[in-house]
Amino acid sequence: MSRFILITPNAEYERRVRIATAPMRGTLHYFQAAYLPSGPDEVLSQLSGEPPEVLILGPELPIVDALKFASIVDLQFPEISILLVAEEDPATTLQSMRSGVRDLVSPDADTDTIRAAVERAGLAAAGRRRGLGPTAGEGPMADGGRIIAVMSPKGGVGKTTLATNLAVGLGQTAPMSVVIVDLDLQFGDVASGLLLQPEFTITDAVAGAATQDAMVLKTYLTMHPANIYALCAPNNPIEMDRITGEHISHLLTQLKSEFQYVVVDTAPGLGEHVLAVLEQATDAVWVCGMDIPSIRGIRTGFQILSELELMPANRHIVLNMADKKTGLTLQDIEATIGAPVDIVLPRSRTLPFSTNKGIPLLQDGSRDAALKGLRQLVDRFKPNWEARPHKKLHRRAVVQ
Ligand SMILES: Nc1ncnc2c1ncn2[C@@H]1O[C@H](COP(=O)(O)OP(=O)(O)OP(=O)(O)O)[C@@H](O)[C@H]1O
Ligand SMILES: [Mg+2]
């Protein structure tokens, strides 16, 4: 049984892949070659036993041939996940995704990085053999990835700031496994907050072939240098009318089967699209400003969603732009909301600049009072967070 296939002339790379896959179930079949055969049959006919799951097109293969080979494998054997070993640049990434490559791995990647990429590819292959449904089995991806809705009833409280920083922060621990979706369909600003000029938007992603094939859908995503993907809001606000709640539901089902984290930035309020997100969200990050309308809005939002039974399982309350001078205390706010605040982000001088530059704080690492809270937010989504003692966080929340 060979679950993994590697083609490359580079024997040193083979050694790394062998070490990386050693602890995993299944074996590695190595083809030492500097060229690719005309079709996958030539490779597959030499294997016996269980069908392969992950094909690694290793270093030093001609890139054009590798991409062509990937397209054919993707078409004929969609259940096989393909990894391409190549230096990452926007053009190669786009071409690779269009050829059905699941992930790019750097030629310099160490064995841990290779193992993580092969594991993810293996999970995706398992998911695809069962159709588009979520990956079954044990572990955090058992029902597909986490869908994290960043929400607030009121506008301008920092949803986009938190969503972009969260996505970038998660991308540091789970590269290529995070997608940020801008569901502020009329006035979305994820693209500007991440300095992206998307070629395609959500309007393309909810129509045509993309709805049937996750690989086509991936070609409509925009790559960000922090190793995350983005699905940006329509260029024209009018396009919102063409996007229904059902479109959003289907889109999220597709994305969670491909990504470990789907971070959704939303429009203020509880409109049709936000409710569609909440039906599937595993987590809601509630963003609350330090003013009475914002705090009351959160309380009413909680009441409505509890009645509709649409409260996501995991709740994270962020008090943003915290400032002692507002005359409100943390205790007042928690009493009004009826729940403890999990994270306090102080009013910051740097955040407005970072929004205007299009570089999230967690990307450029500038020193800032808000940095600690942003890191705490990201930590809450790391796989072993639940296991850690964290109750004290509530007690430590202080407004400065
Ligand atoms: N803690 C903070 N301190 C200072 N400024 C902040 C803070 N958080 C966010 N901002 C700034 O507030 C402005 C509004 O933030 P943002 O766009 O993230 O809010 P939003 O909730 O997404 O707004 P909308 O509802 O319009 O989508 C931005 O300029 C951002 O830089
Ligand atoms: Mg916003």
XYZ file of C-alpha atoms and ligand atoms in Angstrom:
432
model
C 0.000 0.000 0.000
C 1.480 3.374 -1.030
C -0.507 6.303 0.253
C 2.124 8.772 -0.884
C 3.877 9.171 -4.220
C 6.929 11.339 -4.752
C 8.484 12.222 -8.105
C 11.788 14.092 -8.174
C 15.388 13.527 -9.240
C 16.505 14.906 -5.877
C 17.358 11.999 -3.559
C 18.048 14.305 -0.617
C 14.478 15.589 -0.832
C 13.234 12.013 -0.918
C 15.057 11.415 2.373
C 13.242 14.385 3.944
C 9.835 13.209 2.699
C 10.566 9.685 3.961
C 11.336 10.999 7.448
C 8.268 13.259 7.315
C 5.888 10.446 6.374
C 7.490 7.724 8.535
C 5.177 8.225 11.526
C 2.098 8.270 9.271
C -0.065 5.362 8.172
C 0.853 4.018 4.706
C 4.072 3.987 2.724
C 5.886 6.209 0.273
C 6.519 5.168 -3.331
C 9.436 7.071 -4.818
C 10.024 7.646 -8.529
C 13.491 9.062 -9.065
C 13.033 10.977 -12.325
C 13.796 14.423 -13.721
C 10.804 14.342 -16.078
C 7.141 13.476 -15.909
C 5.405 10.699 -17.811
C 2.736 11.606 -20.340
C -0.073 10.558 -18.026
C -0.799 9.375 -14.498
C -1.490 5.778 -15.614
C 2.219 5.174 -16.126
C 2.800 6.041 -12.497
C -0.284 4.429 -10.998
C 0.129 1.132 -12.878
C 3.358 0.552 -10.966
C 1.609 0.733 -7.614
C -0.375 -1.976 -5.936
C -2.754 -2.077 -2.998
C -4.786 0.844 -1.717
C -5.211 3.843 -4.064
C -2.716 6.645 -3.416
C -3.881 9.755 -1.586
C -1.106 12.310 -1.929
C 1.084 12.982 -4.970
C 4.137 15.120 -4.314
C 5.687 16.714 -7.388
C 9.126 17.298 -5.946
C 11.878 19.819 -6.708
C 13.785 20.023 -9.987
C 10.915 18.934 -12.219
C 10.148 21.308 -15.114
C 7.410 23.517 -13.656
C 5.332 23.713 -16.850
C 5.266 19.909 -17.141
C 4.510 19.540 -13.437
C 1.494 21.850 -13.710
C 0.252 20.048 -16.813
C 0.636 16.690 -15.087
C -1.203 18.051 -12.031
C -4.141 19.171 -14.206
C -4.472 15.706 -15.725
C -4.278 13.939 -12.359
C -6.797 16.379 -10.911
C -9.191 15.688 -13.761
C -8.806 11.908 -13.871
C -8.206 11.186 -10.185
C -9.805 14.051 -8.236
C -9.529 12.024 -5.021
C -5.706 12.387 -5.099
C -4.349 15.535 -3.415
C -1.367 17.089 -5.181
C 1.486 18.946 -3.509
C 3.920 20.921 -5.618
C 7.414 21.689 -4.371
C 8.251 25.137 -5.718
C 9.212 28.585 -4.539
C 6.124 30.573 -3.724
C 5.357 33.591 -5.842
C 1.931 34.947 -6.742
C 2.060 33.741 -10.380
C 3.110 30.175 -9.490
C 0.539 30.004 -6.700
C -2.288 31.054 -8.991
C -1.249 28.700 -11.799
C -0.840 25.872 -9.306
C -4.289 26.321 -7.865
C -5.780 26.438 -11.344
C -4.013 23.147 -12.096
C -5.594 21.521 -9.057
C -2.514 21.661 -6.820
C -3.662 21.644 -3.205
C -0.652 23.227 -1.601
C 2.779 24.583 -2.424
C 5.723 23.399 -0.348
C 9.014 25.268 -0.355
C 12.054 23.317 -1.620
C 13.751 24.279 1.664
C 10.896 23.041 3.867
C 11.990 20.989 6.874
C 10.486 17.601 7.694
C 7.891 19.057 10.117
C 6.575 21.447 7.475
C 6.465 18.664 4.893
C 4.625 16.399 7.348
C 2.022 19.090 8.089
C 1.408 19.668 4.365
C 1.134 15.926 3.654
C -1.251 15.457 6.598
C -3.495 18.272 5.366
C -3.426 16.891 1.845
C -4.308 13.431 3.180
C -7.304 14.853 5.052
C -8.500 16.667 1.943
C -8.128 13.463 -0.094
C -10.258 11.589 2.456
C -12.876 14.336 2.270
C -12.962 14.254 -1.506
C -13.441 10.504 -1.661
C -16.634 11.064 0.305
C -17.780 13.844 -2.017
C -17.865 17.465 -0.965
C -18.966 16.646 2.555
C -16.817 17.467 5.541
C -13.928 15.235 6.437
C -15.075 12.488 8.766
C -12.983 10.920 11.482
C -11.385 12.145 14.654
C -9.734 15.414 15.539
C -10.331 19.114 15.008
C -11.168 18.719 11.306
C -13.779 16.018 12.031
C -16.624 18.262 10.858
C -14.463 20.343 8.543
C -12.672 23.492 9.642
C -13.829 26.100 12.135
C -16.059 28.876 10.877
C -15.394 32.007 12.908
C -17.931 34.814 12.465
C -16.723 38.247 13.532
C -19.863 40.124 14.463
C -21.402 43.199 16.002
C -24.846 44.755 15.829
C -23.283 48.221 15.465
C -20.902 49.486 12.786
C -17.394 50.865 13.107
C -16.455 48.952 16.273
C -13.484 47.086 14.813
C -14.880 43.931 13.158
C -12.711 44.194 10.060
C -9.653 45.094 12.107
C -10.129 42.008 14.280
C -11.039 39.697 11.397
C -7.971 40.618 9.324
C -5.623 40.358 12.304
C -7.151 37.040 13.349
C -6.717 35.599 9.849
C -3.120 36.794 9.604
C -2.355 35.513 13.123
C -3.857 32.088 12.387
C -1.925 31.979 9.105
C 1.288 32.100 11.120
C 0.474 28.768 12.778
C -1.558 27.219 9.954
C -0.147 28.564 6.662
C -2.343 28.053 3.570
C -5.110 26.722 5.830
C -6.901 29.985 6.524
C -9.386 31.855 4.366
C -10.944 35.196 5.243
C -14.333 35.866 3.669
C -15.693 39.401 3.401
C -19.438 39.170 3.917
C -19.871 42.894 4.282
C -21.211 42.581 0.758
C -21.959 46.256 0.177
C -19.162 48.099 1.888
C -16.622 45.368 2.586
C -13.098 46.536 3.221
C -11.129 43.355 3.794
C -9.409 43.931 0.440
C -8.236 47.388 1.448
C -7.416 46.235 4.979
C -5.113 43.597 3.487
C -3.854 45.666 0.553
C -5.311 43.264 -2.000
C -6.558 43.906 -5.490
C -8.719 40.875 -6.076
C -9.179 39.609 -9.595
C -12.310 37.711 -8.501
C -14.822 38.279 -5.730
C -17.553 36.456 -3.889
C -19.895 37.135 -6.834
C -17.773 34.753 -8.955
C -17.475 32.226 -6.136
C -21.206 31.666 -5.661
C -21.975 31.093 -9.362
C -21.196 28.514 -12.023
C -18.555 25.805 -11.772
C -17.159 27.067 -8.469
C -20.295 25.893 -6.671
C -19.677 22.322 -7.804
C -15.935 22.070 -7.471
C -13.866 23.261 -4.546
C -10.786 23.435 -6.775
C -12.466 25.911 -9.128
C -13.629 27.833 -6.084
C -10.019 28.062 -4.891
C -9.001 29.755 -8.124
C -11.313 32.635 -7.192
C -9.536 33.267 -3.917
C -6.838 35.900 -3.611
C -3.498 34.974 -2.048
C -2.128 37.214 0.671
C 1.611 37.305 1.509
C 0.848 36.131 5.070
C 0.049 32.678 3.603
C -3.688 33.127 3.848
C -6.417 33.276 1.244
C -9.094 35.936 0.932
C -12.486 35.952 -0.731
C -13.268 39.620 -1.122
C -16.569 41.467 -1.286
C -18.114 42.419 -4.662
C -16.621 45.433 -6.410
C -20.077 46.899 -6.930
C -22.503 47.115 -3.968
C -25.405 46.321 -6.312
C -24.096 42.768 -6.693
C -25.199 42.057 -3.124
C -28.775 41.576 -4.343
C -27.698 38.569 -6.381
C -26.211 36.780 -3.387
C -28.659 34.858 -1.226
C -28.436 33.235 2.190
C -28.380 29.830 0.460
C -25.378 30.916 -1.612
C -23.545 31.785 1.588
C -24.473 28.482 3.257
C -23.196 26.461 0.327
C -20.037 28.543 0.027
C -19.188 28.037 3.702
C -19.789 24.288 3.440
C -17.308 24.170 0.578
C -14.717 26.330 2.308
C -14.803 24.469 5.615
C -14.037 21.215 3.807
C -10.879 22.793 2.374
C -9.631 25.061 5.164
C -8.853 24.638 8.820
C -10.097 28.159 9.574
C -12.752 30.181 7.754
C -12.767 33.698 9.235
C -15.869 35.644 8.224
C -16.002 39.429 8.471
C -19.610 40.577 8.530
C -21.714 43.678 7.991
C -23.162 45.279 11.122
C -26.479 43.860 12.303
C -28.232 40.537 11.844
C -29.191 40.547 8.167
C -29.957 37.509 5.991
C -26.304 36.868 5.168
C -25.147 37.093 8.772
C -27.879 34.644 9.873
C -26.741 32.237 7.150
C -23.216 32.405 8.583
C -24.451 31.839 12.126
C -26.267 28.668 11.097
C -22.888 27.100 10.422
C -20.454 29.075 12.557
C -18.590 27.135 15.221
C -17.420 30.396 16.804
C -18.620 33.969 17.099
C -16.270 36.800 17.967
C -18.514 39.544 19.344
C -16.976 42.982 19.016
C -18.240 45.576 21.419
C -17.279 49.241 21.486
C -17.045 51.195 24.711
C -20.329 53.030 24.358
C -23.860 52.332 25.517
C -25.471 51.739 22.059
C -22.825 49.159 21.210
C -23.156 47.350 24.546
C -26.973 47.336 24.405
C -26.751 46.105 20.824
C -24.736 43.077 21.931
C -27.253 42.273 24.675
C -30.188 42.466 22.253
C -28.243 40.451 19.686
C -27.643 37.671 22.232
C -31.335 37.608 23.154
C -32.521 37.382 19.554
C -30.020 34.712 18.600
C -30.786 32.611 21.673
C -34.481 32.715 20.735
C -33.641 31.702 17.175
C -31.243 29.038 18.516
C -28.516 30.486 16.341
C -25.842 31.097 18.979
C -22.616 29.442 17.802
C -21.138 26.933 20.238
C -18.082 29.036 21.119
C -18.397 32.654 22.170
C -15.551 35.182 22.355
C -16.418 38.681 23.546
C -13.945 41.429 22.673
C -14.247 44.862 24.213
C -12.570 47.134 21.678
C -11.274 50.691 21.943
C -11.299 50.339 25.713
C -10.683 53.629 27.429
C -11.138 54.607 31.068
C -12.246 58.097 30.085
C -15.592 56.832 28.776
C -16.929 56.670 32.323
C -17.905 53.001 31.942
C -16.317 50.156 33.871
C -15.754 46.601 32.786
C -18.173 45.463 35.490
C -20.946 47.749 34.122
C -20.407 46.358 30.656
C -20.365 42.701 31.716
C -23.503 43.245 33.819
C -25.328 44.805 30.849
C -24.246 42.166 28.369
C -24.857 39.398 30.908
C -21.577 37.641 30.054
C -17.881 38.064 30.852
C -15.646 39.974 28.470
C -12.887 37.653 27.217
C -10.479 40.144 25.684
C -9.924 43.848 26.150
C -8.268 45.806 23.349
C -7.253 49.309 24.358
C -7.747 52.280 22.102
C -4.608 52.304 20.016
C -2.683 54.888 18.060
C -1.276 52.371 15.610
C -4.446 50.535 14.528
C -5.922 53.370 12.422
C -2.559 53.683 10.644
C -2.380 49.959 10.019
C -5.924 50.025 8.579
C -4.932 52.871 6.270
C -1.703 51.146 5.211
C -3.477 47.836 4.612
C -1.064 45.945 6.843
C -2.606 44.308 9.918
C -0.727 44.838 13.158
C -0.012 41.113 13.515
C 1.621 41.164 10.090
C 4.106 43.965 10.562
C 4.588 43.368 14.294
C 4.738 47.075 15.271
C 4.791 47.594 19.015
C 1.368 48.598 20.198
C -0.878 48.371 23.232
C -3.404 46.338 21.222
C -0.881 43.670 20.212
C -1.262 41.584 23.367
C -5.057 41.377 23.062
C -4.849 40.490 19.366
C -2.425 37.658 20.188
C -4.752 36.435 22.951
C -7.584 36.353 20.439
C -5.543 34.255 17.988
C -4.485 31.897 20.799
C -8.094 31.082 21.594
C -8.359 29.291 18.245
C -5.232 27.193 18.509
C -5.981 23.475 18.700
C -5.018 22.868 22.324
C -6.465 26.079 23.767
C -9.356 24.372 25.550
C -6.925 22.108 27.379
C -4.960 25.015 28.849
C -5.891 26.681 32.116
C -7.358 29.976 30.879
C -10.130 30.921 33.270
C -7.887 33.570 34.791
C -8.105 35.536 31.545
C -11.472 36.893 32.623
C -10.074 38.138 35.892
C -7.106 39.691 34.170
C -9.218 41.745 31.774
C -8.614 45.358 32.740
C -9.576 48.589 31.081
C -6.687 51.033 30.914
N -8.578 49.412 19.345
C -8.621 50.384 18.431
N -8.048 51.581 18.668
C -8.080 52.575 17.760
N -8.661 52.474 16.560
C -9.259 51.299 16.257
C -9.277 50.206 17.161
N -9.916 49.166 16.564
C -10.288 49.618 15.341
N -9.894 50.889 15.151
C -10.107 51.745 13.962
O -11.491 52.017 13.848
C -11.873 52.100 12.484
C -13.054 51.191 12.237
O -12.614 49.833 12.391
P -13.166 48.669 11.499
O -13.243 49.062 10.068
O -12.390 47.458 11.839
O -14.648 48.552 12.092
P -15.853 47.698 11.517
O -16.631 47.226 12.700
O -15.383 46.670 10.578
O -16.675 48.802 10.745
P -17.904 48.555 9.736
O -19.065 48.224 10.610
O -18.031 49.864 9.031
O -17.519 47.435 8.851
C -10.632 51.743 11.672
O -10.020 52.901 11.217
C -9.716 51.039 12.678
O -8.352 51.238 12.403
Mg -15.937 46.277 8.578
